[in-house]
Amino acid sequence: PPNEHVVVTQPMRPWWERYQPVSYKLHSRGGTEAEFKDMVTRCKNVGVRVYVDSVVNHMAGLGRQGSGSGGTSFNSDNFDFPGVPFRREHFNSRDKCPSHDGNINNYGDPNNVRNCFLVGLTDLDQSQEYVRTKIAEFYNHCIDVGVAGFRIDAAKHMWPGDIKAIQDKTKDLPEGGRPFFYHEVIDQNDGAIKVGEYTPLGYVTEFRYCQKIAEGIRNFGMLHGVYDPGWGMTDSAHAFVFVDNHDNQRGHGGGGNLITHKHPRDYKMAVAFTLAYNYGFTRVMSSYYFQSSDQGPPHNGDYSAKDVTINADGSCGNGWVCEHRWNPIGNMVAFRNAVAGTGVDNWRNENEEVSFSRGQKGFFAMAKSGHMDRTLHTGLPAGEYCELVSDCKKKITVDGSGNAHIVIDNSAEPVIAFIVGGPT
Ligand code: LM2
Ligand code: CA
């Protein structure tokens, strides 16, 4: 989240302080508005669009007061946030929340989930025109700075109709078109709120995919079922999918038995498969190393984040994991873009191996043992192809009938992929 937030010192500067807003000024522990704008502009100039993580369900938690990351005063117990400004009347009052202590404690009741306080965080009343306007002004300011879209944090804890009203107040991008919106809704078939309530508003996080891909990597035989509509998973046109996120990689936010960068080989296979397959809109995670679940990013003496340094081999230094630079992850983005809009064909899934083609545009294979040596039908035009994951160190020849000799060996990654129109 790029906006001003509380500064927590107990524990010392946890990552989650950024999820307790103080104002909508773009001044976070990540830097000032000028620094944020500079980053967004430099990204945009090289074709990388930025969306922001927007925390608008709530402001800071009860018991917190003082100065925010941008120096603005606030007092949560008095519901006083002069930097916006928000006052007591802009928050959900106790009569709208059916829980005995004001905190969310019953996921079976939408009024409880949406009108009560999430872990003590002061809950805004987005049904009010004033509150909607302040949030939309924040979004519009982000768009002025060059941002292209928004993650809506805690969307599950807001009424879809209120979110729609806020989105409708948000302007088009300067280059035309609507901003990108996706909604964070943790639906694991365990409560009253369903992802389907949010699909009319944009993409919706599909947390069940995290479980499904973890099962699929542990047992390749399960990979055919990573998208399981019978289990309530939303359709490909609305599902926002990822192998892990900033919460569940550290046991927060619906945690579980997931695959993360802590198991690099499994993680590479999980993300490579996700990018190769034809389900949903994909997000690639990029992390820092951590020991404890509260620990913030690698920091300098003043707790500002350390720079991401790049080592000679292309990996990152200073405590940053940079999963997005790992070949079976970063190089598979070209694959996903090249095969967009095609289906899955020539599916083969035996002996802890999986392979398939995407239309007549790409072919993907993965072997859990790290070893595979067989001739497969690729469905691709004849020719010599450069293998993407090895940076073209491997070449693959497709013959006139569309077959190719596919070799995966333990000296390299357990994944191969190639595309029509790829590098040569
Ligand atoms: C989210 N999605 O709905 C974020 O993805 C998640 O990271 C946020 O929780 C959460 N919603 C609220 O925006 C994180 C973190 C919590 C942390 C909150 C607020 O997972 O542990 O709660 O941010 O900073 C912390 C303390 C908690 C305390 C609360 C309020 O861990 O014990 O509750 O602050 O002071 C009394
Ligand atoms: Ca709420």
PDB file of C-alpha atoms in Angstrom, residues 33 188 309 328 352 361 372:
ATOM      1  CA  GLU A  33       4.895  10.867  -3.268  1.00  0.00           C
ATOM      2  CA  GLN A 188     -12.391 -21.259   0.851  1.00  0.00           C
ATOM      3  CA  THR A 309      20.887  -5.239  -5.756  1.00  0.00           C
ATOM      4  CA  PRO A 328      11.155 -21.078 -14.910  1.00  0.00           C
ATOM      5  CA  GLU A 352       4.634 -37.688 -12.326  1.00  0.00           C
ATOM      6  CA  LYS A 361       1.327 -21.701 -30.314  1.00  0.00           C
ATOM      7  CA  MET A 372      12.113 -37.230 -19.091  1.00  0.00           C
TER       8      MET A 372
END
